[in-house]
Amino acid sequence: MLNKELMLEVLKRLNEKPNSVFTAEQLADAGTSEAIEDVARYLHDHGLVKADFFLEGLSFARITTKGRDYLAEDGGLTRELGVVTIKLHEDQIHQLIELQIHRSDMPQTQKQRLLDQLRQLPAETTKHLAMQLVDAGLKNWPLALPLLQRFLS
């Protein structure tokens, strides 16, 4: 079982001198050599620490920028660079809404009126409508939750 307290202690120590390389002996007072090696391997595998191991175990370790960002309260640049932007063009938004209008059980005349009005919307209004529809979907969480669970399983 990974000792999270030891993991944080090792990261904090390495972060005190981020441009330095630490030997296993320099980290020895943080825990047993076996525990430190286990934590170092785990952190290395996740890219938070750069470590080298030889037959006798951990040789040296240094913190990576990803490790420093992990310790930062705001997540550092890793968080900023990890932002995902989703772009939907106006015509894609219209197609998604039109599909739902066609699938609805409202009378054909009402569907056609809505479709005609939708096609005449200016881009900024379409953007606002899309945000309102996302908000409405999230407010209808009991219906959205099963969809999310199906998608993630």
mmCIF file with all atom_site columns, C-alpha atoms in Angstrom:
data_model
loop_
_atom_site.group_PDB
_atom_site.id
_atom_site.type_symbol
_atom_site.label_atom_id
_atom_site.label_alt_id
_atom_site.label_comp_id
_atom_site.label_asym_id
_atom_site.label_entity_id
_atom_site.label_seq_id
_atom_site.pdbx_PDB_ins_code
_atom_site.Cartn_x
_atom_site.Cartn_y
_atom_site.Cartn_z
_atom_site.occupancy
_atom_site.B_iso_or_equiv
_atom_site.pdbx_formal_charge
_atom_site.auth_seq_id
_atom_site.auth_comp_id
_atom_site.auth_asym_id
_atom_site.auth_atom_id
_atom_site.pdbx_PDB_model_num
ATOM 1   C CA . MET A 1 1   ? 0.000   0.000  0.000   1.00 0.00 ? 1   MET A CA 1
ATOM 2   C CA . LEU A 1 2   ? 1.370   3.388  -1.009  1.00 0.00 ? 2   LEU A CA 1
ATOM 3   C CA . ASN A 1 3   ? 2.081   5.787  1.847   1.00 0.00 ? 3   ASN A CA 1
ATOM 4   C CA . LYS A 1 4   ? 0.601   9.101  0.680   1.00 0.00 ? 4   LYS A CA 1
ATOM 5   C CA . GLU A 1 5   ? 2.176   11.046 3.559   1.00 0.00 ? 5   GLU A CA 1
ATOM 6   C CA . LEU A 1 6   ? 5.610   9.756  2.553   1.00 0.00 ? 6   LEU A CA 1
ATOM 7   C CA . MET A 1 7   ? 4.876   10.554 -1.085  1.00 0.00 ? 7   MET A CA 1
ATOM 8   C CA . LEU A 1 8   ? 4.079   14.166 -0.200  1.00 0.00 ? 8   LEU A CA 1
ATOM 9   C CA . GLU A 1 9   ? 7.109   14.392 2.094   1.00 0.00 ? 9   GLU A CA 1
ATOM 10  C CA . VAL A 1 10  ? 9.437   13.184 -0.670  1.00 0.00 ? 10  VAL A CA 1
ATOM 11  C CA . LEU A 1 11  ? 7.894   15.584 -3.191  1.00 0.00 ? 11  LEU A CA 1
ATOM 12  C CA . LYS A 1 12  ? 8.171   18.497 -0.758  1.00 0.00 ? 12  LYS A CA 1
ATOM 13  C CA . ARG A 1 13  ? 11.807  17.739 -0.033  1.00 0.00 ? 13  ARG A CA 1
ATOM 14  C CA . LEU A 1 14  ? 12.665  17.477 -3.696  1.00 0.00 ? 14  LEU A CA 1
ATOM 15  C CA . ASN A 1 15  ? 10.767  20.699 -4.320  1.00 0.00 ? 15  ASN A CA 1
ATOM 16  C CA . GLU A 1 16  ? 12.861  22.591 -1.734  1.00 0.00 ? 16  GLU A CA 1
ATOM 17  C CA . LYS A 1 17  ? 15.745  22.411 -4.226  1.00 0.00 ? 17  LYS A CA 1
ATOM 18  C CA . PRO A 1 18  ? 14.060  21.701 -7.578  1.00 0.00 ? 18  PRO A CA 1
ATOM 19  C CA . ASN A 1 19  ? 17.291  22.004 -9.569  1.00 0.00 ? 19  ASN A CA 1
ATOM 20  C CA . SER A 1 20  ? 19.102  19.497 -7.384  1.00 0.00 ? 20  SER A CA 1
ATOM 21  C CA . VAL A 1 21  ? 19.435  15.742 -7.528  1.00 0.00 ? 21  VAL A CA 1
ATOM 22  C CA . PHE A 1 22  ? 18.825  13.864 -4.298  1.00 0.00 ? 22  PHE A CA 1
ATOM 23  C CA . THR A 1 23  ? 20.400  10.554 -3.440  1.00 0.00 ? 23  THR A CA 1
ATOM 24  C CA . ALA A 1 24  ? 18.607  7.811  -1.556  1.00 0.00 ? 24  ALA A CA 1
ATOM 25  C CA . GLU A 1 25  ? 20.765  8.612  1.480   1.00 0.00 ? 25  GLU A CA 1
ATOM 26  C CA . GLN A 1 26  ? 19.551  12.224 1.479   1.00 0.00 ? 26  GLN A CA 1
ATOM 27  C CA . LEU A 1 27  ? 15.960  11.012 1.685   1.00 0.00 ? 27  LEU A CA 1
ATOM 28  C CA . ALA A 1 28  ? 16.666  8.186  4.150   1.00 0.00 ? 28  ALA A CA 1
ATOM 29  C CA . ASP A 1 29  ? 15.336  9.989  7.219   1.00 0.00 ? 29  ASP A CA 1
ATOM 30  C CA . ALA A 1 30  ? 11.886  10.353 5.590   1.00 0.00 ? 30  ALA A CA 1
ATOM 31  C CA . GLY A 1 31  ? 11.212  6.612  5.827   1.00 0.00 ? 31  GLY A CA 1
ATOM 32  C CA . THR A 1 32  ? 12.620  3.159  5.260   1.00 0.00 ? 32  THR A CA 1
ATOM 33  C CA . SER A 1 33  ? 14.702  2.716  2.129   1.00 0.00 ? 33  SER A CA 1
ATOM 34  C CA . GLU A 1 34  ? 12.152  0.206  0.818   1.00 0.00 ? 34  GLU A CA 1
ATOM 35  C CA . ALA A 1 35  ? 9.264   2.641  1.350   1.00 0.00 ? 35  ALA A CA 1
ATOM 36  C CA . ILE A 1 36  ? 11.176  5.533  -0.209  1.00 0.00 ? 36  ILE A CA 1
ATOM 37  C CA . GLU A 1 37  ? 12.077  3.405  -3.225  1.00 0.00 ? 37  GLU A CA 1
ATOM 38  C CA . ASP A 1 38  ? 8.441   2.332  -3.615  1.00 0.00 ? 38  ASP A CA 1
ATOM 39  C CA . VAL A 1 39  ? 7.260   5.956  -3.474  1.00 0.00 ? 39  VAL A CA 1
ATOM 40  C CA . ALA A 1 40  ? 10.027  7.101  -5.837  1.00 0.00 ? 40  ALA A CA 1
ATOM 41  C CA . ARG A 1 41  ? 9.089   4.432  -8.399  1.00 0.00 ? 41  ARG A CA 1
ATOM 42  C CA . TYR A 1 42  ? 5.419   5.386  -8.147  1.00 0.00 ? 42  TYR A CA 1
ATOM 43  C CA . LEU A 1 43  ? 6.166   9.114  -8.531  1.00 0.00 ? 43  LEU A CA 1
ATOM 44  C CA . HIS A 1 44  ? 8.577   8.346  -11.389 1.00 0.00 ? 44  HIS A CA 1
ATOM 45  C CA . ASP A 1 45  ? 5.951   6.257  -13.194 1.00 0.00 ? 45  ASP A CA 1
ATOM 46  C CA . HIS A 1 46  ? 3.529   9.181  -12.969 1.00 0.00 ? 46  HIS A CA 1
ATOM 47  C CA . GLY A 1 47  ? 6.107   11.696 -14.185 1.00 0.00 ? 47  GLY A CA 1
ATOM 48  C CA . LEU A 1 48  ? 6.237   13.668 -10.927 1.00 0.00 ? 48  LEU A CA 1
ATOM 49  C CA . VAL A 1 49  ? 9.824   12.621 -10.215 1.00 0.00 ? 49  VAL A CA 1
ATOM 50  C CA . LYS A 1 50  ? 12.749  11.665 -12.412 1.00 0.00 ? 50  LYS A CA 1
ATOM 51  C CA . ALA A 1 51  ? 14.487  8.783  -10.657 1.00 0.00 ? 51  ALA A CA 1
ATOM 52  C CA . ASP A 1 52  ? 17.139  6.216  -11.504 1.00 0.00 ? 52  ASP A CA 1
ATOM 53  C CA . PHE A 1 53  ? 17.291  2.785  -9.951  1.00 0.00 ? 53  PHE A CA 1
ATOM 54  C CA . PHE A 1 54  ? 20.180  0.370  -9.870  1.00 0.00 ? 54  PHE A CA 1
ATOM 55  C CA . LEU A 1 55  ? 20.579  -3.094 -8.371  1.00 0.00 ? 55  LEU A CA 1
ATOM 56  C CA . GLU A 1 56  ? 20.832  -1.665 -4.865  1.00 0.00 ? 56  GLU A CA 1
ATOM 57  C CA . GLY A 1 57  ? 17.628  0.372  -5.336  1.00 0.00 ? 57  GLY A CA 1
ATOM 58  C CA . LEU A 1 58  ? 17.082  4.106  -5.714  1.00 0.00 ? 58  LEU A CA 1
ATOM 59  C CA . SER A 1 59  ? 20.170  5.893  -6.915  1.00 0.00 ? 59  SER A CA 1
ATOM 60  C CA . PHE A 1 60  ? 18.922  9.464  -7.222  1.00 0.00 ? 60  PHE A CA 1
ATOM 61  C CA . ALA A 1 61  ? 15.768  11.503 -7.751  1.00 0.00 ? 61  ALA A CA 1
ATOM 62  C CA . ARG A 1 62  ? 14.740  15.012 -8.701  1.00 0.00 ? 62  ARG A CA 1
ATOM 63  C CA . ILE A 1 63  ? 11.330  16.619 -8.963  1.00 0.00 ? 63  ILE A CA 1
ATOM 64  C CA . THR A 1 64  ? 9.890   17.360 -12.405 1.00 0.00 ? 64  THR A CA 1
ATOM 65  C CA . THR A 1 65  ? 7.822   20.369 -13.416 1.00 0.00 ? 65  THR A CA 1
ATOM 66  C CA . LYS A 1 66  ? 4.775   18.113 -13.302 1.00 0.00 ? 66  LYS A CA 1
ATOM 67  C CA . GLY A 1 67  ? 5.682   17.263 -9.691  1.00 0.00 ? 67  GLY A CA 1
ATOM 68  C CA . ARG A 1 68  ? 6.063   20.927 -8.799  1.00 0.00 ? 68  ARG A CA 1
ATOM 69  C CA . ASP A 1 69  ? 2.674   21.675 -10.348 1.00 0.00 ? 69  ASP A CA 1
ATOM 70  C CA . TYR A 1 70  ? 1.152   18.805 -8.368  1.00 0.00 ? 70  TYR A CA 1
ATOM 71  C CA . LEU A 1 71  ? 2.275   20.513 -5.166  1.00 0.00 ? 71  LEU A CA 1
ATOM 72  C CA . ALA A 1 72  ? 1.118   23.972 -6.289  1.00 0.00 ? 72  ALA A CA 1
ATOM 73  C CA . GLU A 1 73  ? -2.243  25.001 -4.854  1.00 0.00 ? 73  GLU A CA 1
ATOM 74  C CA . ASP A 1 74  ? -3.434  26.235 -8.254  1.00 0.00 ? 74  ASP A CA 1
ATOM 75  C CA . GLY A 1 75  ? -2.080  23.247 -10.197 1.00 0.00 ? 75  GLY A CA 1
ATOM 76  C CA . GLY A 1 76  ? 0.494   25.392 -11.988 1.00 0.00 ? 76  GLY A CA 1
ATOM 77  C CA . LEU A 1 77  ? 0.847   25.359 -15.740 1.00 0.00 ? 77  LEU A CA 1
ATOM 78  C CA . THR A 1 78  ? -0.204  21.714 -15.889 1.00 0.00 ? 78  THR A CA 1
ATOM 79  C CA . ARG A 1 79  ? -3.726  22.771 -15.001 1.00 0.00 ? 79  ARG A CA 1
ATOM 80  C CA . GLU A 1 80  ? -3.731  25.686 -17.424 1.00 0.00 ? 80  GLU A CA 1
ATOM 81  C CA . LEU A 1 81  ? -2.324  23.618 -20.272 1.00 0.00 ? 81  LEU A CA 1
ATOM 82  C CA . GLY A 1 82  ? -4.708  20.765 -19.555 1.00 0.00 ? 82  GLY A CA 1
ATOM 83  C CA . VAL A 1 83  ? -7.800  22.807 -20.447 1.00 0.00 ? 83  VAL A CA 1
ATOM 84  C CA . VAL A 1 84  ? -9.956  21.151 -23.081 1.00 0.00 ? 84  VAL A CA 1
ATOM 85  C CA . THR A 1 85  ? -11.715 23.450 -25.514 1.00 0.00 ? 85  THR A CA 1
ATOM 86  C CA . ILE A 1 86  ? -14.740 22.159 -27.352 1.00 0.00 ? 86  ILE A CA 1
ATOM 87  C CA . LYS A 1 87  ? -15.700 24.030 -30.490 1.00 0.00 ? 87  LYS A CA 1
ATOM 88  C CA . LEU A 1 88  ? -19.055 23.667 -32.145 1.00 0.00 ? 88  LEU A CA 1
ATOM 89  C CA . HIS A 1 89  ? -19.733 25.673 -35.255 1.00 0.00 ? 89  HIS A CA 1
ATOM 90  C CA . GLU A 1 90  ? -23.046 27.416 -35.600 1.00 0.00 ? 90  GLU A CA 1
ATOM 91  C CA . ASP A 1 91  ? -24.251 24.943 -38.223 1.00 0.00 ? 91  ASP A CA 1
ATOM 92  C CA . GLN A 1 92  ? -23.390 21.995 -35.942 1.00 0.00 ? 92  GLN A CA 1
ATOM 93  C CA . ILE A 1 93  ? -25.425 23.522 -33.120 1.00 0.00 ? 93  ILE A CA 1
ATOM 94  C CA . HIS A 1 94  ? -28.325 24.047 -35.516 1.00 0.00 ? 94  HIS A CA 1
ATOM 95  C CA . GLN A 1 95  ? -28.107 20.422 -36.700 1.00 0.00 ? 95  GLN A CA 1
ATOM 96  C CA . LEU A 1 96  ? -28.183 19.116 -33.124 1.00 0.00 ? 96  LEU A CA 1
ATOM 97  C CA . ILE A 1 97  ? -31.203 21.243 -32.242 1.00 0.00 ? 97  ILE A CA 1
ATOM 98  C CA . GLU A 1 98  ? -32.968 20.424 -35.520 1.00 0.00 ? 98  GLU A CA 1
ATOM 99  C CA . LEU A 1 99  ? -32.516 16.712 -34.879 1.00 0.00 ? 99  LEU A CA 1
ATOM 100 C CA . GLN A 1 100 ? -34.225 17.041 -31.502 1.00 0.00 ? 100 GLN A CA 1
ATOM 101 C CA . ILE A 1 101 ? -37.052 19.076 -33.021 1.00 0.00 ? 101 ILE A CA 1
ATOM 102 C CA . HIS A 1 102 ? -37.595 16.376 -35.677 1.00 0.00 ? 102 HIS A CA 1
ATOM 103 C CA . ARG A 1 103 ? -37.591 13.671 -32.967 1.00 0.00 ? 103 ARG A CA 1
ATOM 104 C CA . SER A 1 104 ? -40.175 15.508 -30.875 1.00 0.00 ? 104 SER A CA 1
ATOM 105 C CA . ASP A 1 105 ? -43.821 14.544 -30.879 1.00 0.00 ? 105 ASP A CA 1
ATOM 106 C CA . MET A 1 106 ? -45.114 18.063 -31.577 1.00 0.00 ? 106 MET A CA 1
ATOM 107 C CA . PRO A 1 107 ? -47.267 18.676 -34.669 1.00 0.00 ? 107 PRO A CA 1
ATOM 108 C CA . GLN A 1 108 ? -45.440 19.033 -37.998 1.00 0.00 ? 108 GLN A CA 1
ATOM 109 C CA . THR A 1 109 ? -46.583 22.642 -38.446 1.00 0.00 ? 109 THR A CA 1
ATOM 110 C CA . GLN A 1 110 ? -45.094 23.590 -35.087 1.00 0.00 ? 110 GLN A CA 1
ATOM 111 C CA . LYS A 1 111 ? -41.858 21.739 -35.916 1.00 0.00 ? 111 LYS A CA 1
ATOM 112 C CA . GLN A 1 112 ? -41.546 23.600 -39.219 1.00 0.00 ? 112 GLN A CA 1
ATOM 113 C CA . ARG A 1 113 ? -42.181 26.979 -37.547 1.00 0.00 ? 113 ARG A CA 1
ATOM 114 C CA . LEU A 1 114 ? -39.433 26.286 -34.965 1.00 0.00 ? 114 LEU A CA 1
ATOM 115 C CA . LEU A 1 115 ? -37.012 25.093 -37.649 1.00 0.00 ? 115 LEU A CA 1
ATOM 116 C CA . ASP A 1 116 ? -37.611 28.213 -39.730 1.00 0.00 ? 116 ASP A CA 1
ATOM 117 C CA . GLN A 1 117 ? -37.061 30.456 -36.708 1.00 0.00 ? 117 GLN A CA 1
ATOM 118 C CA . LEU A 1 118 ? -33.941 28.555 -35.701 1.00 0.00 ? 118 LEU A CA 1
ATOM 119 C CA . ARG A 1 119 ? -32.376 28.993 -39.145 1.00 0.00 ? 119 ARG A CA 1
ATOM 120 C CA . GLN A 1 120 ? -32.899 32.753 -38.932 1.00 0.00 ? 120 GLN A CA 1
ATOM 121 C CA . LEU A 1 121 ? -31.132 33.210 -35.582 1.00 0.00 ? 121 LEU A CA 1
ATOM 122 C CA . PRO A 1 122 ? -27.997 35.369 -35.581 1.00 0.00 ? 122 PRO A CA 1
ATOM 123 C CA . ALA A 1 123 ? -24.772 33.639 -34.498 1.00 0.00 ? 123 ALA A CA 1
ATOM 124 C CA . GLU A 1 124 ? -24.622 35.372 -31.104 1.00 0.00 ? 124 GLU A CA 1
ATOM 125 C CA . THR A 1 125 ? -28.183 34.319 -30.279 1.00 0.00 ? 125 THR A CA 1
ATOM 126 C CA . THR A 1 126 ? -27.369 30.748 -31.330 1.00 0.00 ? 126 THR A CA 1
ATOM 127 C CA . LYS A 1 127 ? -24.369 30.807 -28.974 1.00 0.00 ? 127 LYS A CA 1
ATOM 128 C CA . HIS A 1 128 ? -26.553 32.029 -26.121 1.00 0.00 ? 128 HIS A CA 1
ATOM 129 C CA . LEU A 1 129 ? -29.197 29.396 -26.924 1.00 0.00 ? 129 LEU A CA 1
ATOM 130 C CA . ALA A 1 130 ? -26.551 26.633 -26.884 1.00 0.00 ? 130 ALA A CA 1
ATOM 131 C CA . MET A 1 131 ? -25.386 27.707 -23.430 1.00 0.00 ? 131 MET A CA 1
ATOM 132 C CA . GLN A 1 132 ? -28.979 27.775 -22.187 1.00 0.00 ? 132 GLN A CA 1
ATOM 133 C CA . LEU A 1 133 ? -29.562 24.272 -23.566 1.00 0.00 ? 133 LEU A CA 1
ATOM 134 C CA . VAL A 1 134 ? -26.416 22.936 -21.856 1.00 0.00 ? 134 VAL A CA 1
ATOM 135 C CA . ASP A 1 135 ? -27.566 24.558 -18.619 1.00 0.00 ? 135 ASP A CA 1
ATOM 136 C CA . ALA A 1 136 ? -31.047 23.053 -18.996 1.00 0.00 ? 136 ALA A CA 1
ATOM 137 C CA . GLY A 1 137 ? -29.511 19.636 -19.627 1.00 0.00 ? 137 GLY A CA 1
ATOM 138 C CA . LEU A 1 138 ? -27.422 19.850 -16.475 1.00 0.00 ? 138 LEU A CA 1
ATOM 139 C CA . LYS A 1 139 ? -30.416 21.034 -14.446 1.00 0.00 ? 139 LYS A CA 1
ATOM 140 C CA . ASN A 1 140 ? -32.194 17.903 -15.617 1.00 0.00 ? 140 ASN A CA 1
ATOM 141 C CA . TRP A 1 141 ? -29.539 15.813 -13.880 1.00 0.00 ? 141 TRP A CA 1
ATOM 142 C CA . PRO A 1 142 ? -31.720 12.763 -13.098 1.00 0.00 ? 142 PRO A CA 1
ATOM 143 C CA . LEU A 1 143 ? -32.061 12.148 -16.852 1.00 0.00 ? 143 LEU A CA 1
ATOM 144 C CA . ALA A 1 144 ? -28.472 13.097 -17.653 1.00 0.00 ? 144 ALA A CA 1
ATOM 145 C CA . LEU A 1 145 ? -26.865 10.863 -15.002 1.00 0.00 ? 145 LEU A CA 1
ATOM 146 C CA . PRO A 1 146 ? -27.742 7.514  -16.670 1.00 0.00 ? 146 PRO A CA 1
ATOM 147 C CA . LEU A 1 147 ? -26.369 8.869  -19.958 1.00 0.00 ? 147 LEU A CA 1
ATOM 148 C CA . LEU A 1 148 ? -23.127 9.834  -18.237 1.00 0.00 ? 148 LEU A CA 1
ATOM 149 C CA . GLN A 1 149 ? -22.880 6.437  -16.560 1.00 0.00 ? 149 GLN A CA 1
ATOM 150 C CA . ARG A 1 150 ? -23.463 4.633  -19.875 1.00 0.00 ? 150 ARG A CA 1
ATOM 151 C CA . PHE A 1 151 ? -20.808 6.778  -21.567 1.00 0.00 ? 151 PHE A CA 1
ATOM 152 C CA . LEU A 1 152 ? -18.212 6.180  -18.836 1.00 0.00 ? 152 LEU A CA 1
ATOM 153 C CA . SER A 1 153 ? -18.719 2.432  -18.473 1.00 0.00 ? 153 SER A CA 1
#
